[in-house]
């Protein structure tokens, strides 16, 4: 019994020494600060018409209508590339069946 006590004490000392030496090689400590940002409220809505509901359901969660409506007039191909980028790169949760309506809507926009 006495050998087991000595073995347990030696094992505890070994674990403590390992933890202390590992702690001295740990990465430098840093401080994390939180920041609160209040975004401006935008009352502008997508103009009514074919595709407006799809725009509100898919795009308004990330983009204000004003931000989209103030874009320069782009070609259908350019809008298609942008919508693909939103889905493929930024992982926008847009259903496949909504993509054509979004592209049609965006392609009809005029600069304001």
mmCIF file of C-alpha atoms in Angstrom:
data_model
loop_
_atom_site.group_PDB
_atom_site.id
_atom_site.type_symbol
_atom_site.label_atom_id
_atom_site.label_comp_id
_atom_site.label_asym_id
_atom_site.label_seq_id
_atom_site.Cartn_x
_atom_site.Cartn_y
_atom_site.Cartn_z
ATOM 1 C CA UNK A 1 0.000 0.000 0.000
ATOM 2 C CA UNK A 2 2.843 2.323 0.872
ATOM 3 C CA UNK A 3 4.355 1.874 -2.649
ATOM 4 C CA UNK A 4 1.096 2.942 -4.280
ATOM 5 C CA UNK A 5 0.938 6.118 -2.193
ATOM 6 C CA UNK A 6 4.475 6.997 -3.162
ATOM 7 C CA UNK A 7 3.710 6.224 -6.809
ATOM 8 C CA UNK A 8 0.558 8.415 -6.750
ATOM 9 C CA UNK A 9 2.451 11.294 -5.121
ATOM 10 C CA UNK A 10 5.256 11.001 -7.677
ATOM 11 C CA UNK A 11 2.766 10.923 -10.537
ATOM 12 C CA UNK A 12 1.000 14.065 -9.210
ATOM 13 C CA UNK A 13 4.354 15.845 -8.939
ATOM 14 C CA UNK A 14 5.236 14.857 -12.502
ATOM 15 C CA UNK A 15 1.893 16.126 -13.861
ATOM 16 C CA UNK A 16 2.260 19.406 -11.938
ATOM 17 C CA UNK A 17 5.810 19.942 -13.204
ATOM 18 C CA UNK A 18 4.728 19.237 -16.787
ATOM 19 C CA UNK A 19 1.817 21.671 -16.512
ATOM 20 C CA UNK A 20 4.046 24.393 -15.111
ATOM 21 C CA UNK A 21 6.688 23.980 -17.788
ATOM 22 C CA UNK A 22 4.037 23.924 -20.532
ATOM 23 C CA UNK A 23 2.526 27.096 -19.116
ATOM 24 C CA UNK A 24 5.804 28.960 -19.565
ATOM 25 C CA UNK A 25 5.742 28.127 -23.282
ATOM 26 C CA UNK A 26 2.112 29.095 -23.771
ATOM 27 C CA UNK A 27 1.118 31.790 -26.245
ATOM 28 C CA UNK A 28 1.143 35.353 -24.956
ATOM 29 C CA UNK A 29 -2.084 36.444 -23.344
ATOM 30 C CA UNK A 30 -4.357 39.001 -24.976
ATOM 31 C CA UNK A 31 -7.478 40.903 -24.091
ATOM 32 C CA UNK A 32 -10.721 40.564 -25.999
ATOM 33 C CA UNK A 33 -12.929 43.647 -26.169
ATOM 34 C CA UNK A 34 -16.523 43.806 -27.371
ATOM 35 C CA UNK A 35 -17.751 46.587 -29.587
ATOM 36 C CA UNK A 36 -21.326 47.533 -30.222
ATOM 37 C CA UNK A 37 -22.295 49.053 -33.551
ATOM 38 C CA UNK A 38 -25.681 50.606 -34.198
ATOM 39 C CA UNK A 39 -26.593 50.456 -37.872
ATOM 40 C CA UNK A 40 -28.768 53.141 -39.413
ATOM 41 C CA UNK A 41 -32.410 52.287 -39.977
ATOM 42 C CA UNK A 42 -33.434 52.324 -43.638
ATOM 43 C CA UNK A 43 -37.125 52.540 -44.477
ATOM 44 C CA UNK A 44 -36.631 52.175 -48.224
ATOM 45 C CA UNK A 45 -38.307 49.079 -49.632
ATOM 46 C CA UNK A 46 -37.763 47.284 -52.892
ATOM 47 C CA UNK A 47 -40.196 48.742 -55.441
ATOM 48 C CA UNK A 48 -43.219 46.531 -56.111
ATOM 49 C CA UNK A 49 -43.119 44.370 -59.160
ATOM 50 C CA UNK A 50 -42.177 40.884 -60.275
ATOM 51 C CA UNK A 51 -39.448 39.616 -57.944
ATOM 52 C CA UNK A 52 -39.921 42.176 -55.141
ATOM 53 C CA UNK A 53 -41.189 39.517 -52.725
ATOM 54 C CA UNK A 54 -38.239 37.264 -53.533
ATOM 55 C CA UNK A 55 -35.835 40.178 -53.006
ATOM 56 C CA UNK A 56 -37.390 40.977 -49.628
ATOM 57 C CA UNK A 57 -37.342 37.323 -48.584
ATOM 58 C CA UNK A 58 -33.747 36.626 -49.653
ATOM 59 C CA UNK A 59 -31.728 39.821 -49.945
ATOM 60 C CA UNK A 60 -33.134 42.248 -47.373
ATOM 61 C CA UNK A 61 -31.749 40.241 -44.471
ATOM 62 C CA UNK A 62 -28.213 41.318 -45.441
ATOM 63 C CA UNK A 63 -28.653 44.334 -47.723
ATOM 64 C CA UNK A 64 -30.805 47.390 -47.333
ATOM 65 C CA UNK A 65 -32.936 48.111 -50.362
ATOM 66 C CA UNK A 66 -31.206 51.501 -50.648
ATOM 67 C CA UNK A 67 -27.792 49.869 -50.944
ATOM 68 C CA UNK A 68 -28.999 47.691 -53.800
ATOM 69 C CA UNK A 69 -31.102 50.365 -55.502
ATOM 70 C CA UNK A 70 -28.178 52.818 -55.565
ATOM 71 C CA UNK A 71 -25.921 50.455 -57.501
ATOM 72 C CA UNK A 72 -25.047 51.434 -61.073
ATOM 73 C CA UNK A 73 -27.003 49.768 -63.836
ATOM 74 C CA UNK A 74 -25.361 46.418 -64.416
ATOM 75 C CA UNK A 75 -25.905 43.849 -67.135
ATOM 76 C CA UNK A 76 -27.765 40.607 -66.541
ATOM 77 C CA UNK A 77 -24.417 38.783 -66.698
ATOM 78 C CA UNK A 78 -22.907 41.066 -64.048
ATOM 79 C CA UNK A 79 -25.908 40.589 -61.733
ATOM 80 C CA UNK A 80 -25.741 36.837 -62.317
ATOM 81 C CA UNK A 81 -22.089 36.867 -61.215
ATOM 82 C CA UNK A 82 -22.931 38.916 -58.128
ATOM 83 C CA UNK A 83 -25.803 36.610 -57.124
ATOM 84 C CA UNK A 84 -23.552 33.576 -57.614
ATOM 85 C CA UNK A 85 -20.872 35.211 -55.466
ATOM 86 C CA UNK A 86 -23.420 35.918 -52.715
ATOM 87 C CA UNK A 87 -24.427 32.252 -52.688
ATOM 88 C CA UNK A 88 -21.098 30.532 -53.332
ATOM 89 C CA UNK A 89 -18.618 32.778 -51.544
ATOM 90 C CA UNK A 90 -20.694 34.467 -48.844
ATOM 91 C CA UNK A 91 -23.027 31.494 -48.375
ATOM 92 C CA UNK A 92 -26.261 33.481 -48.736
ATOM 93 C CA UNK A 93 -29.111 31.023 -48.114
ATOM 94 C CA UNK A 94 -30.879 31.619 -51.432
ATOM 95 C CA UNK A 95 -32.866 28.716 -52.872
ATOM 96 C CA UNK A 96 -32.035 27.630 -56.421
ATOM 97 C CA UNK A 97 -35.581 28.356 -57.562
ATOM 98 C CA UNK A 98 -35.350 31.989 -56.343
ATOM 99 C CA UNK A 99 -32.194 32.850 -58.289
ATOM 100 C CA UNK A 100 -33.844 33.567 -61.690
ATOM 101 C CA UNK A 101 -36.415 35.939 -60.125
ATOM 102 C CA UNK A 102 -33.655 37.785 -58.225
ATOM 103 C CA UNK A 103 -31.538 38.165 -61.362
ATOM 104 C CA UNK A 104 -34.556 39.325 -63.397
ATOM 105 C CA UNK A 105 -35.425 41.906 -60.734
ATOM 106 C CA UNK A 106 -31.868 43.218 -60.448
ATOM 107 C CA UNK A 107 -31.375 43.348 -64.225
ATOM 108 C CA UNK A 108 -34.398 45.681 -64.517
ATOM 109 C CA UNK A 109 -33.058 48.178 -61.945
ATOM 110 C CA UNK A 110 -32.038 51.637 -63.098
ATOM 111 C CA UNK A 111 -29.616 53.947 -61.342
ATOM 112 C CA UNK A 112 -31.326 56.448 -59.039
#
